[in-house]
XYZ file of C-alpha atoms in Angstrom:
313
model
C -49.761 -108.359 36.624
C -49.212 -104.938 34.846
C -48.135 -104.688 31.128
C -46.594 -101.781 29.017
C -46.648 -101.623 25.490
C -44.518 -98.880 23.734
C -46.215 -98.212 19.893
C -45.398 -95.189 17.815
C -46.208 -94.853 14.166
C -49.002 -93.722 11.928
C -52.838 -94.856 12.294
C -51.889 -98.173 10.069
C -49.238 -99.229 12.356
C -51.425 -99.201 15.212
C -54.229 -100.901 13.414
C -51.764 -103.952 12.368
C -50.615 -103.931 16.009
C -54.149 -105.060 17.289
C -53.915 -108.613 16.754
C -50.847 -108.649 19.112
C -52.452 -106.696 21.711
C -55.537 -109.206 21.345
C -53.813 -112.058 22.102
C -51.786 -110.417 25.111
C -55.272 -109.554 26.334
C -56.871 -112.700 25.714
C -53.743 -114.546 27.683
C -53.619 -112.153 30.600
C -57.462 -111.542 30.892
C -56.675 -110.044 34.454
C -53.615 -107.732 33.547
C -53.579 -104.169 33.539
C -52.238 -103.376 30.031
C -51.115 -99.462 29.517
C -50.339 -98.531 25.582
C -47.865 -95.881 25.249
C -48.682 -94.358 21.664
C -49.372 -91.645 19.543
C -52.770 -89.982 19.672
C -55.382 -89.727 18.346
C -54.959 -93.197 16.968
C -53.862 -94.974 20.212
C -57.341 -94.615 21.683
C -58.589 -97.056 19.115
C -57.132 -99.769 21.466
C -59.323 -98.703 24.234
C -61.224 -100.596 25.900
C -61.314 -103.502 23.587
C -57.319 -104.355 23.746
C -55.985 -102.251 26.531
C -57.030 -100.578 29.816
C -55.313 -97.382 29.353
C -53.557 -95.144 26.804
C -50.925 -92.436 27.363
C -49.168 -90.203 24.949
C -45.451 -91.671 24.044
C -44.643 -88.383 22.893
C -45.653 -86.930 26.208
C -42.731 -84.313 27.649
C -42.558 -86.001 31.003
C -41.585 -89.176 29.157
C -38.845 -87.679 27.091
C -36.105 -89.004 29.305
C -37.273 -92.546 28.551
C -35.697 -91.813 25.084
C -32.772 -90.100 26.257
C -29.320 -91.427 27.323
C -28.877 -90.155 30.900
C -30.377 -90.483 34.211
C -33.995 -91.320 34.693
C -35.539 -88.807 36.634
C -37.492 -90.543 39.754
C -41.085 -89.478 38.696
C -40.389 -91.611 35.529
C -38.887 -94.262 37.347
C -41.882 -94.644 39.727
C -44.254 -94.391 36.700
C -42.708 -97.301 35.108
C -41.217 -99.200 37.396
C -44.544 -101.070 38.474
C -44.818 -102.963 35.214
C -43.970 -106.684 35.270
C -42.951 -106.616 31.750
C -42.775 -104.011 28.547
C -43.030 -104.750 24.760
C -41.526 -101.998 22.932
C -41.881 -101.555 19.015
C -39.847 -98.385 19.160
C -36.620 -98.018 17.448
C -33.779 -98.404 19.880
C -30.508 -99.618 18.118
C -28.346 -98.173 20.947
C -30.793 -99.931 23.565
C -31.288 -96.602 25.519
C -34.871 -97.356 26.161
C -34.412 -100.833 27.389
C -31.511 -99.511 29.919
C -33.912 -97.080 31.109
C -36.867 -99.230 31.597
C -34.539 -101.721 33.295
C -33.174 -98.772 35.491
C -36.814 -97.867 36.128
C -37.325 -101.479 37.373
C -39.295 -103.328 34.702
C -38.584 -107.058 35.191
C -38.572 -107.612 31.512
C -38.349 -105.917 28.199
C -39.101 -107.434 25.043
C -37.525 -105.121 21.935
C -39.122 -105.722 18.913
C -38.340 -104.410 15.563
C -40.885 -102.024 13.824
C -39.272 -102.192 10.324
C -40.655 -104.812 8.322
C -38.995 -107.041 5.781
C -40.596 -108.603 2.984
C -41.379 -112.060 2.686
C -44.314 -112.080 5.658
C -47.165 -109.922 6.187
C -46.532 -107.265 8.910
C -49.111 -108.625 11.580
C -46.898 -111.826 11.394
C -43.786 -109.852 12.096
C -45.362 -107.929 14.796
C -46.600 -110.853 16.380
C -43.078 -112.628 16.652
C -43.001 -110.948 19.993
C -45.608 -113.498 21.206
C -42.940 -116.411 20.942
C -41.027 -114.784 23.833
C -44.179 -115.055 26.374
C -45.054 -118.666 24.677
C -47.780 -117.206 22.988
C -49.119 -117.886 19.291
C -51.420 -115.352 17.468
C -54.714 -117.041 16.768
C -56.451 -114.607 14.491
C -54.485 -112.333 12.438
C -57.131 -110.134 11.452
C -57.292 -106.379 13.108
C -60.919 -105.874 14.307
C -62.613 -102.677 15.705
C -66.150 -102.416 16.747
C -67.444 -99.214 15.615
C -71.000 -99.835 16.644
C -73.961 -101.770 14.660
C -74.090 -101.479 11.142
C -76.550 -99.044 9.956
C -79.782 -100.191 7.984
C -79.153 -101.106 4.340
C -77.523 -98.341 2.296
C -75.640 -97.994 -1.232
C -72.718 -95.647 -0.267
C -69.179 -95.713 -1.465
C -66.721 -94.571 0.824
C -63.413 -93.363 -0.810
C -60.152 -91.860 0.006
C -58.238 -90.259 -2.698
C -54.933 -89.892 -0.830
C -52.389 -91.604 1.279
C -49.105 -90.881 2.953
C -47.084 -90.379 -0.048
C -47.840 -89.268 -3.633
C -46.468 -92.054 -5.357
C -48.973 -94.431 -3.532
C -51.990 -92.492 -5.348
C -54.137 -93.273 -8.171
C -54.491 -90.328 -10.626
C -57.273 -88.371 -10.105
C -58.915 -88.504 -13.790
C -59.006 -92.266 -12.855
C -61.008 -91.380 -9.843
C -63.459 -89.510 -11.466
C -63.867 -92.087 -14.199
C -64.302 -94.834 -11.831
C -66.911 -92.966 -9.788
C -69.153 -92.028 -12.740
C -68.993 -95.670 -13.878
C -70.341 -96.716 -10.305
C -73.233 -94.150 -10.406
C -75.443 -96.993 -11.169
C -74.302 -99.194 -8.165
C -73.772 -96.547 -5.418
C -76.544 -93.747 -4.517
C -74.273 -91.942 -2.285
C -70.612 -91.137 -2.696
C -68.342 -90.093 0.560
C -65.220 -88.485 -0.199
C -62.809 -88.897 2.429
C -59.707 -86.917 3.159
C -57.112 -85.264 5.590
C -55.116 -81.695 5.547
C -52.707 -83.151 3.187
C -55.007 -84.186 0.458
C -56.510 -80.766 -0.097
C -55.138 -80.481 -3.527
C -56.311 -83.915 -4.652
C -59.739 -83.246 -3.180
C -60.212 -79.764 -4.908
C -59.302 -81.425 -8.070
C -61.765 -84.223 -7.592
C -64.634 -82.023 -6.796
C -63.796 -79.690 -9.961
C -63.861 -83.032 -12.085
C -66.465 -85.329 -10.402
C -69.818 -83.818 -11.294
C -71.573 -86.037 -8.705
C -74.577 -84.350 -7.357
C -74.681 -86.682 -4.260
C -71.119 -86.150 -3.239
C -70.622 -85.704 0.598
C -67.239 -85.003 2.121
C -65.545 -85.866 5.484
C -62.497 -83.639 5.804
C -60.113 -84.000 8.550
C -62.673 -85.507 10.910
C -62.257 -86.738 14.473
C -61.471 -90.467 14.649
C -64.454 -91.335 16.211
C -66.282 -89.455 13.376
C -64.001 -91.333 10.477
C -64.832 -94.603 12.481
C -68.650 -93.867 12.342
C -68.450 -92.921 8.662
C -66.696 -96.036 7.481
C -68.909 -98.016 9.605
C -71.967 -96.564 7.421
C -70.356 -97.342 3.867
C -71.170 -100.162 1.935
C -68.004 -100.296 0.356
C -64.577 -98.209 0.956
C -61.906 -97.664 -1.694
C -58.457 -96.800 -0.877
C -54.946 -96.606 -1.266
C -52.341 -98.232 0.922
C -53.126 -95.907 3.666
C -54.044 -95.781 7.498
C -57.943 -95.258 6.616
C -58.137 -98.119 4.355
C -56.682 -100.518 7.314
C -59.087 -98.480 9.666
C -62.339 -99.316 7.353
C -61.016 -103.089 7.103
C -60.784 -103.418 10.873
C -63.942 -102.095 11.222
C -65.442 -104.632 8.828
C -66.633 -102.604 5.883
C -65.966 -104.581 2.530
C -62.615 -103.010 1.543
C -60.874 -102.473 -1.682
C -57.368 -101.252 -1.592
C -55.363 -100.193 -4.860
C -51.528 -100.786 -4.267
C -48.829 -99.661 -6.491
C -45.094 -99.470 -4.988
C -45.667 -100.760 -1.751
C -45.691 -104.333 -1.084
C -49.172 -105.822 -0.536
C -47.894 -109.153 0.811
C -46.570 -107.173 3.644
C -49.013 -103.979 3.765
C -52.516 -105.089 2.618
C -55.139 -105.292 5.064
C -56.407 -108.740 6.196
C -59.765 -110.402 6.187
C -62.101 -112.178 3.857
C -63.775 -108.781 3.277
C -60.854 -107.167 1.695
C -60.023 -107.166 -2.098
C -56.367 -105.756 -2.993
C -55.871 -104.327 -6.554
C -51.995 -104.749 -7.466
C -50.550 -102.776 -10.097
C -48.622 -104.872 -12.731
C -45.600 -102.872 -12.459
C -45.521 -100.942 -9.459
C -47.053 -97.634 -10.898
C -50.421 -96.609 -9.571
C -51.291 -95.112 -13.205
C -51.009 -98.910 -14.404
C -54.293 -100.070 -12.620
C -56.957 -99.996 -14.973
C -60.321 -98.130 -14.029
C -62.050 -101.306 -15.402
C -60.303 -103.677 -12.894
C -61.346 -101.228 -10.100
C -65.027 -100.941 -11.065
C -65.228 -104.723 -11.189
C -63.716 -105.157 -8.010
C -65.878 -102.635 -6.333
C -69.030 -104.676 -7.890
C -67.697 -107.856 -6.448
C -67.188 -106.391 -2.908
C -70.648 -104.836 -2.825
C -72.398 -108.145 -4.544
C -73.211 -109.769 -1.213
C -74.493 -106.751 0.331
C -76.575 -105.257 -2.446
C -77.356 -108.552 -4.433
C -76.081 -106.857 -7.781
C -73.522 -108.400 -10.183
C -70.597 -106.741 -12.030
C -71.392 -105.079 -15.480
C -71.490 -107.898 -18.312
C -71.777 -110.608 -15.890
C -74.976 -112.752 -14.731
C -75.672 -112.562 -10.775
C -74.902 -116.334 -10.770
C -71.772 -115.806 -12.549
C -70.403 -113.047 -10.055
C -71.713 -115.011 -7.123
C -69.218 -117.872 -8.134
C -66.568 -115.636 -8.100
């Protein structure tokens, strides 16, 4: 059997789709699964979830998304699949018609737009019902190699895909100063869009042990997150990646709906703004949550609490 999956979107979108891919992989262990996705994040699915990945935006695949005759080379390339699952918006059913024209026997079109009231993983998994399957494990999981020896490192990402999702930089500098008694090393993670926030943090922080990982490859980012004792971030793809790797993760949520978008897992802690504004998340709350996230690893308790009190939380 040959299975085709189409999944666009950013890093977090791909991570949230991993449980669906895992269920398909488990249910069709001998199938050849091809994922058409955006690079580099699509590569995360190989080989744990799919056999191969290709660029969904490759020039030779453009006719798949256009209303018109499908070139023979595209028909030959896609027609060998027994069924296709598509998370690409297709209001005019152009993609479905083209896949049918190519010879794909069955097309399951899924909405990539999430609604309130249900976590994104479960909404993405609704496709499984069409295959007679159900989702056994909703937690995205990625193996990034053996965990390194015990350390006390905080990894943190001061950016996200939207300025409205970002905690004020002065809060970040205050928090990291407070956490110097818990963590001996600090790793600041960022991409090209985070340049201004990173420069401001560096200017304010005064942390001598601060290291930075800027615009890193996905492989290097996974390795770095795997080596952190705790990761702290906003509603972003990096936070989803850290949680999927299994690193104890604290996520600060403001305007976005954490009941839909928060990373899943027992090792994940979510701090929600009381009014949807990031500035309303208190530094003290984030500090205590980081202590609680690290306590099992480091055997330490939050400030103002005994170790036994922290263990009972």
